[in-house]
Coordinates of C-alpha atoms in Angstrom, one line a residue:
Chain A
M1 CA 0.0 0.0 0.0
A2 CA 1.5 3.3 -1.0
T3 CA 1.9 5.9 1.7
L4 CA 1.2 9.5 1.1
T5 CA 4.2 11.7 1.0
S6 CA 3.3 15.3 0.8
T7 CA 5.9 17.7 -0.3
I8 CA 5.2 21.2 0.8
P9 CA 6.0 23.6 -2.1
A10 CA 8.5 26.3 -1.3
K11 CA 6.2 29.2 -2.2
Q12 CA 2.5 29.3 -3.1
N13 CA 0.6 32.4 -4.1
I14 CA -2.8 33.0 -2.6
A15 CA -4.7 31.8 -5.7
S16 CA -3.1 28.4 -5.7
Q17 CA -3.5 28.1 -2.0
I18 CA -7.2 28.7 -2.3
W19 CA -7.4 26.3 -5.2
D20 CA -5.5 23.7 -3.2
A21 CA -7.7 24.1 -0.2
L22 CA -10.8 23.7 -2.3
T23 CA -9.8 20.8 -4.4
R24 CA -7.0 18.8 -2.7
P25 CA -8.1 15.2 -2.4
H26 CA -8.6 13.5 0.9
I27 CA -5.5 12.3 2.6
T28 CA -6.3 8.6 2.3
I29 CA -6.7 8.7 -1.4
T30 CA -3.3 7.5 -2.6
E31 CA -3.7 6.0 -6.0
L32 CA -2.7 8.4 -8.7
S33 CA -5.8 8.2 -11.0
E34 CA -8.1 8.3 -7.9
R35 CA -6.4 11.5 -6.8
R36 CA -6.8 13.0 -10.2
R37 CA -10.5 12.1 -10.3
A38 CA -11.0 13.5 -6.8
T39 CA -9.4 16.8 -7.7
I40 CA -11.4 17.2 -10.9
A41 CA -14.6 16.1 -9.1
S42 CA -14.1 18.6 -6.4
A43 CA -13.4 21.4 -8.8
L44 CA -16.3 20.6 -11.1
L45 CA -18.8 19.9 -8.4
L46 CA -18.0 23.2 -6.6
A47 CA -18.2 25.1 -9.9
L48 CA -21.5 23.5 -10.7
A49 CA -22.9 23.9 -7.3
I50 CA -22.1 27.6 -7.3
S51 CA -23.3 28.3 -10.8
F52 CA -26.5 26.3 -10.1
S53 CA -27.2 28.1 -6.9
V54 CA -26.7 31.4 -8.7
L55 CA -29.0 30.5 -11.5
L56 CA -31.7 29.2 -9.2
I57 CA -31.5 32.4 -7.1
I58 CA -32.0 34.4 -10.3
L59 CA -35.2 32.5 -11.0
P60 CA -37.1 33.2 -7.8
T61 CA -40.1 31.0 -8.6
L62 CA -38.2 27.8 -7.7
P63 CA -37.6 26.4 -4.3
V64 CA -33.9 26.5 -4.3
I65 CA -32.8 25.5 -0.9
V66 CA -33.1 21.7 -1.1
P67 CA -31.2 20.9 -4.3
V68 CA -28.6 23.7 -3.7
A69 CA -28.0 22.4 -0.2
L70 CA -27.7 18.9 -1.5
S71 CA -25.2 19.8 -4.1
F72 CA -23.0 21.6 -1.6
I73 CA -23.2 18.6 0.7
G74 CA -22.3 16.5 -2.2
Y75 CA -19.3 18.6 -2.9
A76 CA -18.2 18.4 0.7
I77 CA -18.6 14.6 0.8
S78 CA -16.6 14.4 -2.5
R79 CA -13.7 16.0 -0.7
S80 CA -13.5 13.0 1.7
Q81 CA -12.5 9.5 0.7
H82 CA -16.1 8.8 -0.3
I83 CA -15.7 10.7 -3.6
N84 CA -18.3 8.6 -5.4
T85 CA -21.0 9.2 -2.8
G86 CA -20.3 12.9 -3.0
I87 CA -20.6 12.9 -6.8
G88 CA -23.7 10.8 -6.6
L89 CA -25.4 13.1 -4.2
S90 CA -24.5 16.2 -6.2
M91 CA -25.8 14.5 -9.3
F92 CA -29.0 13.7 -7.5
A93 CA -29.3 17.4 -6.6
F94 CA -28.7 18.6 -10.1
V95 CA -31.2 16.1 -11.6
L96 CA -33.7 17.0 -8.9
S97 CA -33.4 20.6 -9.8
I98 CA -33.7 20.0 -13.5
F99 CA -36.8 17.9 -13.2
W100 CA -38.3 20.3 -10.8
Q101 CA -37.9 23.0 -13.3
M102 CA -39.2 20.8 -16.0
A103 CA -42.3 19.9 -14.1
I104 CA -43.1 23.5 -13.4
V105 CA -42.7 24.5 -17.0
T106 CA -44.6 21.7 -18.7
D107 CA -45.3 23.8 -21.8
W108 CA -42.5 22.8 -24.1
S109 CA -43.1 25.7 -26.4
S110 CA -42.0 28.2 -23.8
V111 CA -38.6 26.7 -23.2
S112 CA -36.1 25.4 -25.6
A113 CA -35.9 21.7 -25.3
L114 CA -32.3 22.0 -26.5
G115 CA -31.6 24.3 -23.6
Y116 CA -32.8 21.8 -21.1
M117 CA -30.9 19.0 -22.8
V118 CA -27.7 21.0 -22.5
W119 CA -28.4 21.8 -18.9
M120 CA -28.8 18.1 -18.1
V121 CA -26.2 16.7 -20.4
V122 CA -23.3 18.9 -19.3
P123 CA -23.2 17.9 -15.6
V124 CA -24.0 14.3 -16.4
V125 CA -21.3 13.9 -19.0
L126 CA -18.7 15.7 -16.9
S127 CA -19.7 13.6 -13.9
G128 CA -19.8 10.5 -16.0
L129 CA -16.1 11.1 -16.7
L130 CA -15.5 10.9 -13.1
F131 CA -17.7 8.0 -12.1
P132 CA -16.5 4.5 -11.8
P133 CA -18.9 2.3 -13.9
R134 CA -20.8 1.1 -10.9
I135 CA -22.0 4.6 -10.0
T136 CA -24.0 4.6 -13.2
F137 CA -26.4 2.3 -11.5
W138 CA -26.7 4.6 -8.5
L139 CA -27.3 7.6 -10.9
V140 CA -30.2 5.9 -12.6
V141 CA -31.6 5.2 -9.2
A142 CA -31.1 8.8 -8.3
L143 CA -32.9 9.9 -11.5
I144 CA -35.9 7.7 -10.8
T145 CA -36.0 8.6 -7.2
S146 CA -36.0 12.3 -8.0
I147 CA -38.9 11.9 -10.4
Y148 CA -41.0 10.3 -7.7
A149 CA -39.8 12.8 -5.1
L150 CA -41.2 15.5 -7.4
R151 CA -44.4 13.6 -7.9
F152 CA -45.2 12.9 -4.3
V153 CA -43.5 15.6 -2.2
V154 CA -43.9 18.8 -4.1
F155 CA -46.6 18.4 -6.7
T156 CA -49.7 16.3 -6.3
N157 CA -50.4 16.2 -10.0
I158 CA -48.1 15.7 -12.9
P159 CA -49.8 15.4 -16.3
A160 CA -49.4 12.0 -17.9
A161 CA -47.7 13.5 -20.8
G162 CA -45.2 15.0 -18.4
F163 CA -44.4 11.6 -17.1
G164 CA -43.9 10.3 -20.5
V165 CA -41.5 13.1 -21.2
A166 CA -39.8 12.4 -18.0
G167 CA -39.5 8.7 -18.8
G168 CA -38.0 9.6 -22.2
F169 CA -35.5 11.8 -20.6
V170 CA -34.5 9.1 -18.1
T171 CA -33.8 6.7 -20.9
M172 CA -31.8 9.3 -22.8
L173 CA -29.9 10.2 -19.7
S174 CA -29.1 6.6 -19.0
A175 CA -27.6 6.3 -22.5
I176 CA -25.6 9.5 -22.0
I177 CA -24.4 8.2 -18.7
A178 CA -23.4 4.9 -20.2
L179 CA -21.5 6.8 -22.9
A180 CA -19.9 9.0 -20.3
S181 CA -18.8 5.8 -18.3
Y182 CA -17.2 4.5 -21.4
L183 CA -15.3 7.7 -21.9
Q184 CA -14.3 7.5 -18.3
E185 CA -12.9 4.1 -18.8
F186 CA -10.8 5.4 -21.6
Y187 CA -9.3 8.2 -19.6
F188 CA -8.9 6.6 -16.2
L189 CA -9.2 2.8 -16.4
R190 CA -7.2 2.1 -19.5
P191 CA -4.1 3.9 -18.2
Q192 CA -4.3 1.9 -15.0
L193 CA -4.6 -1.4 -16.9
D194 CA -1.7 -0.4 -19.1
E195 CA 0.3 0.4 -16.0
I196 CA -0.6 -3.0 -14.5
R197 CA 0.4 -4.8 -17.7
R198 CA 3.7 -2.9 -17.9
T199 CA 4.5 -3.8 -14.3
Q200 CA 3.7 -7.4 -15.0
R201 CA 6.0 -7.4 -18.0
E202 CA 8.8 -5.9 -15.9
L203 CA 8.3 -8.5 -13.3
E204 CA 8.5 -11.3 -15.9
T205 CA 11.7 -9.8 -17.2
K206 CA 13.2 -9.6 -13.7
N207 CA 12.1 -13.2 -13.0
R208 CA 13.8 -14.4 -16.2
A209 CA 17.0 -12.5 -15.2
L210 CA 16.9 -14.1 -11.8
E211 CA 16.4 -17.6 -13.3
L212 CA 19.4 -17.0 -15.6
A213 CA 21.5 -15.8 -12.6
N214 CA 20.5 -18.8 -10.7
A215 CA 21.5 -21.1 -13.5
E216 CA 24.8 -19.3 -13.7
I217 CA 25.4 -19.8 -10.0
K218 CA 24.7 -23.5 -10.5
D219 CA 27.3 -23.6 -13.3
F220 CA 29.7 -21.7 -11.2
S221 CA 29.3 -24.2 -8.3
Y222 CA 29.8 -27.0 -10.7
M223 CA 33.0 -25.3 -11.9
I224 CA 34.1 -24.9 -8.3
A225 CA 33.4 -28.5 -7.6
H226 CA 35.4 -29.9 -10.5
D227 CA 38.0 -27.4 -11.5
L228 CA 39.1 -26.4 -8.0
R229 CA 38.9 -29.8 -6.5
S230 CA 40.9 -31.6 -9.1
P231 CA 44.3 -29.9 -8.5
L232 CA 43.6 -30.2 -4.8
V233 CA 43.2 -33.9 -5.1
N234 CA 46.4 -34.0 -7.1
M235 CA 48.3 -32.2 -4.3
T236 CA 47.3 -34.6 -1.6
E237 CA 48.1 -37.6 -3.8
Y238 CA 51.5 -36.3 -4.8
V239 CA 52.4 -35.5 -1.2
N240 CA 51.9 -39.2 -0.6
E241 CA 54.0 -39.9 -3.7
I242 CA 56.8 -37.8 -2.3
R243 CA 56.6 -39.6 1.0
Y244 CA 56.7 -42.9 -0.8
S245 CA 59.8 -41.8 -2.8
L246 CA 61.4 -40.5 0.4
D247 CA 60.9 -43.9 2.1
T248 CA 62.4 -45.5 -0.9
V249 CA 65.5 -43.3 -0.8
K250 CA 66.0 -43.3 3.0
P251 CA 67.7 -46.7 3.3
A252 CA 70.3 -45.6 0.7
I253 CA 70.9 -42.4 2.6
E254 CA 71.2 -44.2 5.9
A255 CA 73.7 -46.5 4.3
G256 CA 75.7 -43.6 3.0
M257 CA 75.7 -41.7 6.3
G258 CA 78.8 -43.6 7.3
T259 CA 80.8 -41.9 4.5
L260 CA 80.0 -38.4 5.8
T261 CA 81.7 -36.4 8.5
T262 CA 79.9 -35.5 11.7
E263 CA 79.5 -32.0 10.3
Q264 CA 78.0 -33.1 7.1
R265 CA 75.8 -35.7 8.8
S266 CA 73.5 -33.5 10.8
P267 CA 72.0 -31.3 8.0
V268 CA 71.3 -34.5 6.1
Q269 CA 69.6 -36.0 9.2
L270 CA 67.6 -32.8 9.6
A271 CA 66.5 -32.7 6.0
V272 CA 65.5 -36.4 5.8
H273 CA 64.0 -37.0 9.2
S274 CA 62.6 -33.6 10.1
D275 CA 62.3 -31.0 7.4
L276 CA 61.1 -33.1 4.5
P277 CA 58.4 -34.9 6.4
E278 CA 57.3 -31.7 8.1
S279 CA 57.1 -29.8 4.8
L280 CA 55.0 -32.6 3.4
D281 CA 52.7 -32.5 6.4
Y282 CA 52.1 -28.8 6.1
L283 CA 51.6 -29.1 2.3
E284 CA 49.0 -31.8 3.0
T285 CA 47.1 -30.0 5.7
S286 CA 47.0 -26.8 3.5
A287 CA 45.5 -28.8 0.6
K288 CA 43.0 -30.5 3.0
R289 CA 42.0 -27.1 4.4
L290 CA 41.5 -25.7 0.9
N291 CA 39.5 -28.7 0.0
N292 CA 37.2 -28.2 3.1
L293 CA 36.8 -24.6 2.2
V294 CA 35.8 -25.4 -1.3
G295 CA 33.3 -27.9 0.1
E296 CA 31.8 -25.3 2.4
I297 CA 31.5 -22.7 -0.3
L298 CA 29.8 -25.3 -2.5
R299 CA 27.4 -26.0 0.4
L300 CA 26.7 -22.4 0.8
A301 CA 26.1 -21.9 -2.9
R302 CA 23.6 -24.7 -2.8
V303 CA 21.6 -23.2 0.1
G304 CA 19.8 -20.7 -2.1
Q305 CA 19.1 -23.1 -4.9
R306 CA 17.2 -25.8 -3.1
E307 CA 13.5 -25.3 -2.7
T308 CA 12.6 -25.4 1.0
T309 CA 10.1 -28.1 1.9
Q310 CA 7.5 -28.4 4.6
D311 CA 8.0 -31.6 6.5
K312 CA 6.7 -32.9 9.8
V313 CA 9.9 -32.9 11.8
A314 CA 9.9 -35.1 14.9
L315 CA 12.2 -32.8 17.0
P316 CA 13.0 -35.1 19.9
A317 CA 14.0 -38.0 17.7
L318 CA 16.0 -35.8 15.5
I319 CA 18.0 -34.2 18.3
D320 CA 18.5 -37.6 19.9
A321 CA 19.9 -39.0 16.7
I322 CA 22.3 -36.1 16.3
V323 CA 23.6 -36.3 19.8
K324 CA 24.2 -40.0 19.4
R325 CA 26.7 -39.2 16.7
Y326 CA 29.1 -38.0 19.4
P327 CA 29.2 -41.0 21.7
H328 CA 32.5 -39.9 23.3
A329 CA 32.0 -36.2 23.7
L330 CA 28.3 -36.4 24.5
T331 CA 27.5 -39.1 27.0
E332 CA 24.1 -39.5 28.7
Q333 CA 25.2 -37.4 31.6
S334 CA 26.6 -34.6 29.6
V335 CA 23.4 -33.7 27.7
T336 CA 20.2 -32.4 29.2
I337 CA 17.3 -32.2 26.9
G338 CA 14.3 -30.2 28.1
T339 CA 10.7 -30.6 26.9
L340 CA 10.6 -30.3 23.2
P341 CA 7.5 -29.9 21.0
E342 CA 6.8 -33.3 19.5
Q343 CA 6.5 -32.0 16.0
V344 CA 7.4 -29.0 14.1
V345 CA 6.6 -28.1 10.5
A346 CA 9.8 -27.0 8.8
D347 CA 12.3 -28.1 6.2
K348 CA 13.8 -31.3 7.7
V349 CA 17.1 -31.0 5.9
I350 CA 17.6 -27.4 7.1
V351 CA 16.6 -28.2 10.7
E352 CA 19.0 -31.2 10.8
E353 CA 21.8 -29.2 9.3
V354 CA 21.4 -26.3 11.7
I355 CA 21.2 -28.4 14.8
T356 CA 24.1 -30.6 13.7
N357 CA 26.3 -27.6 13.0
L358 CA 25.5 -26.0 16.3
I359 CA 26.1 -29.2 18.3
D360 CA 29.3 -29.8 16.3
N361 CA 30.5 -26.4 17.3
A362 CA 29.7 -27.0 20.9
V363 CA 31.8 -30.2 20.8
K364 CA 34.6 -28.6 18.9
Y365 CA 34.9 -25.5 21.0
A366 CA 34.6 -27.1 24.4
Q367 CA 36.8 -25.7 27.1
P368 CA 39.9 -27.8 27.2
G369 CA 40.2 -29.6 30.5
R370 CA 36.5 -29.1 31.4
P371 CA 33.9 -31.9 30.6
L372 CA 31.4 -30.6 28.1
H373 CA 27.8 -30.2 29.1
L374 CA 25.1 -29.4 26.6
D375 CA 21.7 -28.1 27.5
I376 CA 19.1 -28.3 24.7
S377 CA 15.7 -26.7 25.3
A378 CA 12.8 -25.3 23.3
E379 CA 10.3 -22.5 23.7
T380 CA 7.0 -22.7 22.0
K381 CA 5.7 -19.3 20.9
P382 CA 2.4 -18.4 19.1
D383 CA 3.9 -18.6 15.7
S384 CA 7.3 -20.1 16.1
V385 CA 9.4 -22.5 18.0
V386 CA 12.8 -21.3 19.4
I387 CA 15.5 -23.9 20.1
H388 CA 18.3 -23.1 22.6
I389 CA 21.6 -25.0 22.6
R390 CA 23.6 -24.0 25.6
D391 CA 27.1 -25.3 26.2
N392 CA 29.8 -24.7 28.9
G393 CA 32.5 -24.3 26.4
R394 CA 35.2 -21.7 26.0
G395 CA 32.8 -18.9 25.0
I396 CA 33.2 -16.1 22.5
P397 CA 35.4 -13.1 23.3
T398 CA 33.0 -10.1 23.7
A399 CA 34.9 -7.8 21.3
E400 CA 34.5 -10.3 18.5
N401 CA 30.8 -10.8 18.8
S402 CA 30.0 -9.0 15.6
N403 CA 32.2 -11.4 13.6
V404 CA 30.3 -14.5 14.7
F405 CA 28.1 -14.8 11.7
M406 CA 30.6 -13.3 9.2
P407 CA 32.2 -15.6 6.7
F408 CA 35.8 -16.6 7.0
R409 CA 36.0 -15.2 10.5
R410 CA 37.1 -17.2 13.5
A411 CA 37.4 -16.1 17.1
S412 CA 40.9 -15.5 18.4
N413 CA 40.5 -18.3 21.0
T414 CA 40.1 -21.0 18.4
N415 CA 43.7 -21.5 17.2
D416 CA 43.8 -25.0 18.5
V417 CA 40.8 -26.2 16.5
E418 CA 40.4 -26.8 12.8
G419 CA 37.8 -24.7 11.1
T420 CA 37.1 -22.6 8.0
G421 CA 35.0 -19.8 9.6
V422 CA 32.2 -20.4 7.2
G423 CA 30.1 -22.7 9.4
L424 CA 27.9 -20.1 11.2
Y425 CA 27.5 -18.0 8.1
Y426 CA 26.2 -21.1 6.5
V427 CA 23.9 -21.9 9.4
R428 CA 22.5 -18.4 9.4
A429 CA 21.8 -18.6 5.7
L430 CA 19.9 -21.8 6.3
V431 CA 17.9 -20.5 9.2
E432 CA 16.9 -17.3 7.4
R433 CA 16.1 -19.3 4.3
Q434 CA 13.0 -20.7 6.0
G435 CA 12.1 -17.4 7.6
G436 CA 13.7 -17.8 11.0
R437 CA 16.3 -15.9 13.1
I438 CA 19.4 -17.0 14.9
W439 CA 21.2 -15.3 17.7
F440 CA 23.5 -16.1 20.6
T441 CA 24.7 -15.0 24.1
S442 CA 28.1 -15.9 25.4
Q443 CA 30.4 -15.4 28.4
P444 CA 34.1 -16.0 27.6
G445 CA 35.4 -18.9 29.7
I446 CA 31.9 -19.9 30.8
G447 CA 29.8 -20.9 27.9
T448 CA 27.6 -20.0 24.9
T449 CA 24.0 -20.3 24.1
F450 CA 22.9 -20.4 20.4
S451 CA 19.2 -19.9 19.8
F452 CA 17.3 -20.1 16.5
S453 CA 13.7 -19.8 15.6
I454 CA 11.6 -22.0 13.3
V455 CA 8.5 -20.4 11.9
N456 CA 5.9 -23.0 12.8
L457 CA 3.5 -23.2 10.0
I458 CA 1.1 -25.4 12.0
A459 CA 0.6 -22.7 14.5
Q460 CA 0.0 -20.2 11.7
L461 CA -2.9 -22.0 10.1
Chain B
M1 CA 47.1 -64.7 -23.3
T2 CA 48.1 -61.1 -23.6
L3 CA 46.8 -58.8 -20.9
R4 CA 44.3 -56.2 -22.1
T5 CA 45.4 -52.7 -22.5
I6 CA 44.0 -50.1 -20.2
V7 CA 43.3 -46.7 -21.9
I8 CA 43.3 -43.8 -19.4
I9 CA 41.2 -41.0 -20.8
E10 CA 42.2 -38.1 -18.6
D11 CA 43.2 -34.5 -19.5
D12 CA 45.1 -33.7 -16.3
P13 CA 48.6 -35.2 -16.8
A14 CA 49.3 -35.0 -13.1
H15 CA 46.3 -37.1 -12.4
A16 CA 46.9 -39.5 -15.3
R17 CA 50.5 -40.1 -14.1
I18 CA 49.4 -40.9 -10.5
I19 CA 46.9 -43.4 -11.8
E20 CA 49.7 -45.1 -13.8
R21 CA 52.0 -45.1 -10.8
M22 CA 49.5 -46.4 -8.4
L23 CA 48.2 -49.1 -10.6
S24 CA 51.6 -50.5 -11.4
R25 CA 52.6 -50.2 -7.8
L26 CA 49.7 -52.3 -6.8
G27 CA 50.8 -55.0 -9.1
L28 CA 48.8 -54.4 -12.2
Q29 CA 50.9 -55.5 -15.2
N30 CA 48.5 -54.5 -18.0
P31 CA 49.9 -52.1 -20.5
L32 CA 48.7 -48.6 -20.0
L33 CA 47.9 -46.0 -22.6
R34 CA 47.0 -42.4 -22.1
C35 CA 44.7 -40.1 -24.0
A36 CA 44.3 -36.4 -23.1
T37 CA 41.0 -35.8 -24.9
G38 CA 37.8 -37.7 -25.8
N39 CA 38.5 -37.2 -29.5
E40 CA 42.0 -38.6 -29.2
A41 CA 40.6 -41.7 -27.5
L42 CA 37.9 -42.2 -30.1
Q43 CA 40.4 -41.8 -32.9
L44 CA 42.8 -44.2 -31.3
L45 CA 40.1 -46.8 -30.6
E46 CA 38.5 -46.5 -34.1
S47 CA 41.9 -47.0 -35.7
L48 CA 42.4 -50.2 -33.6
V49 CA 39.2 -51.8 -34.6
N50 CA 39.4 -55.3 -36.0
N51 CA 36.6 -57.1 -37.7
S52 CA 35.2 -58.8 -34.7
S53 CA 33.9 -56.6 -31.9
T54 CA 34.4 -59.1 -29.2
A55 CA 38.1 -58.8 -29.7
M56 CA 38.0 -55.1 -28.9
A57 CA 35.9 -55.8 -25.8
K58 CA 38.5 -58.4 -24.7
Q59 CA 41.6 -56.4 -25.6
Y60 CA 40.8 -53.1 -24.0
A61 CA 39.4 -51.5 -20.9
L62 CA 38.8 -47.8 -20.4
L63 CA 39.2 -45.4 -17.5
I64 CA 37.1 -42.4 -18.5
D65 CA 37.2 -39.0 -16.8
I66 CA 34.0 -37.0 -17.0
N67 CA 35.5 -33.6 -17.0
L68 CA 37.4 -33.5 -20.3
P69 CA 38.0 -30.6 -22.7
G70 CA 35.9 -30.7 -25.8
L71 CA 33.8 -33.9 -25.6
N72 CA 33.1 -34.7 -22.0
G73 CA 33.2 -38.3 -20.7
F74 CA 29.5 -38.9 -21.2
Q75 CA 29.6 -37.7 -24.8
V76 CA 32.6 -40.0 -25.4
M77 CA 30.5 -42.9 -24.1
E78 CA 27.6 -41.9 -26.3
K79 CA 29.9 -42.1 -29.3
L80 CA 31.4 -45.4 -28.2
D81 CA 27.9 -46.9 -27.8
A82 CA 27.1 -45.7 -31.4
N83 CA 29.9 -47.9 -32.7
T84 CA 29.0 -51.6 -32.5
A85 CA 32.7 -52.5 -32.5
L86 CA 33.5 -50.3 -29.5
T87 CA 30.4 -50.4 -27.4
G88 CA 31.4 -53.6 -25.6
I89 CA 34.6 -52.3 -24.2
P90 CA 34.4 -52.3 -20.4
R91 CA 34.7 -48.9 -18.8
I92 CA 35.2 -47.4 -15.4
I93 CA 34.0 -43.8 -14.9
I94 CA 36.2 -41.5 -12.8
S95 CA 35.2 -38.0 -11.6
T96 CA 35.6 -35.4 -9.0
S97 CA 31.9 -34.9 -8.9
D98 CA 29.4 -36.7 -6.7
E99 CA 26.7 -34.4 -7.9
P100 CA 23.4 -36.4 -8.3
Y101 CA 23.1 -35.0 -11.8
D102 CA 26.3 -36.6 -12.9
V103 CA 25.6 -39.9 -11.2
R104 CA 22.2 -40.0 -13.0
Q105 CA 23.8 -39.2 -16.3
S106 CA 26.3 -42.1 -15.8
E107 CA 23.4 -44.5 -15.4
K108 CA 22.6 -44.1 -19.1
F109 CA 25.8 -45.9 -20.0
A110 CA 27.0 -49.4 -19.1
H111 CA 30.0 -49.2 -16.8
L112 CA 31.8 -51.2 -14.2
A113 CA 31.9 -48.5 -11.6
Y114 CA 31.6 -44.7 -11.0
L115 CA 34.6 -43.8 -8.9
I116 CA 35.2 -40.4 -7.2
K117 CA 38.6 -38.8 -6.9
P118 CA 40.8 -39.5 -4.9
L119 CA 40.4 -42.9 -6.5
D120 CA 40.4 -46.2 -4.8
Y121 CA 43.2 -47.7 -6.9
A122 CA 43.0 -51.1 -5.2
R123 CA 39.4 -51.3 -6.4
I124 CA 40.3 -50.5 -9.9
V125 CA 43.0 -53.2 -9.9
E126 CA 40.4 -55.6 -8.5
L127 CA 37.9 -54.7 -11.2
I128 CA 40.4 -55.0 -14.1
K129 CA 41.7 -58.3 -12.8
G130 CA 38.1 -59.5 -12.5
L131 CA 37.5 -58.9 -16.1
D132 CA 39.7 -61.7 -17.2
A133 CA 39.2 -64.0 -14.3

């Protein structure tokens, strides 16, 4: 829904201020063509009400108060959000006046029929331009009502011929109104429809662009998977090849040691027994680390591609299964599981991935020397389920809290543990993918609690 | 009986070399040939065709990498299958990818195994020895 933003013009002369005050549409009218219609309606109805009242005052034989009052009331209502009611009421007033006049002057020879036609056609056509098509119905009702109002309230007796004339005029007027509505459709509805169609086409184009981008990402991930991984595999394999060759060469070197002086011997010993194996080890761990990183990036790239599903996830069983994957770190005594909702409607793969990663982190970043304790609980809220995973691990240094969900960032107290720094970034992407949130609280040296929400679709129905 | 020749269709020379080293280290004595592209392999095999197709199927075995420049591994197998003389040659598919898409593609072609790098060389030796058991 568009909100109204009004910009106050820098300077406005008196004339435009008055114009503004008299014709500015009601504040809740936000749609552009509606506002246009409201402005034109106000201006026209005011002009017609004034001119009509002037005219009727000049012809003192007519009771002027009722229709003139009605037309001004109609104008006032048209300035509110009920434009159409205002227009309808004003039209009723005009038509009432016209038929009033007609009924008084039943002798057609004394007044130009054309004159009357113009009098009736002008406001009706103009108003017809402003009406939404459904108002046509109300206008016809107004016409018929005004005829009967005349008949029963003001005059006891209208000649039959007069009725026939009135009926003829009603038919003609209806035709004019229908024509006016058609014209109105042209100037107001068509542009709106065109606008809608244009927006739709834009959306389609954007959608296609997004699909293409998605396909490109898929190809990119594929490229990562193959082209980056292949040399990494080679690296690990050739490290082992070098180790193998080294082992082949060692006996010969050992045998030849005897021919070297003590001075010559120690660098050779160092190279063969210390430096070479160490270099190979570091080469290998670097390749493995790179491989893990590639794996995580690939996982991350896949998060946005897979459609989330709505599964019935049996939470207690799932958490139990995950905990059982760490039989050494998480014994029965070291895990407390609170009351969990039996079932939650969410993407099972995502929920499993998130909980697995969080528990894995708790195990990895336990405080060295302190037995790990996990406390898993859940909170059921009206439209979501929040799961808390609390550990008594090493905690997260307070100054580094903002880095927790950033990619490739690890806390300064994690140097003893392997990790790529992508895990929580990945977890957050997963949680947010199905509309949830993830947050944490931590006390360094004491422990951390990670909490995430699952939007529970069952509760929402 | 002469041992069948193993044709390794792999564009990465580092990887092809490791395969050769590991297979011979594990005791495989079959002659090994290397082709760097799918086209090279097809040309080679087509030039070796005798009259009888069973001979080819008994004389050769293929290790086909999926990720090749030009024709990929799947396309190579398509072309092999289109040639009655070559379609019977046993083949092992090797790849870095465990993507379901690739595994599904591989199911369209007869093959002994779909192995993911780093390869289980002992398994390859086992499969090849099993061909002539």
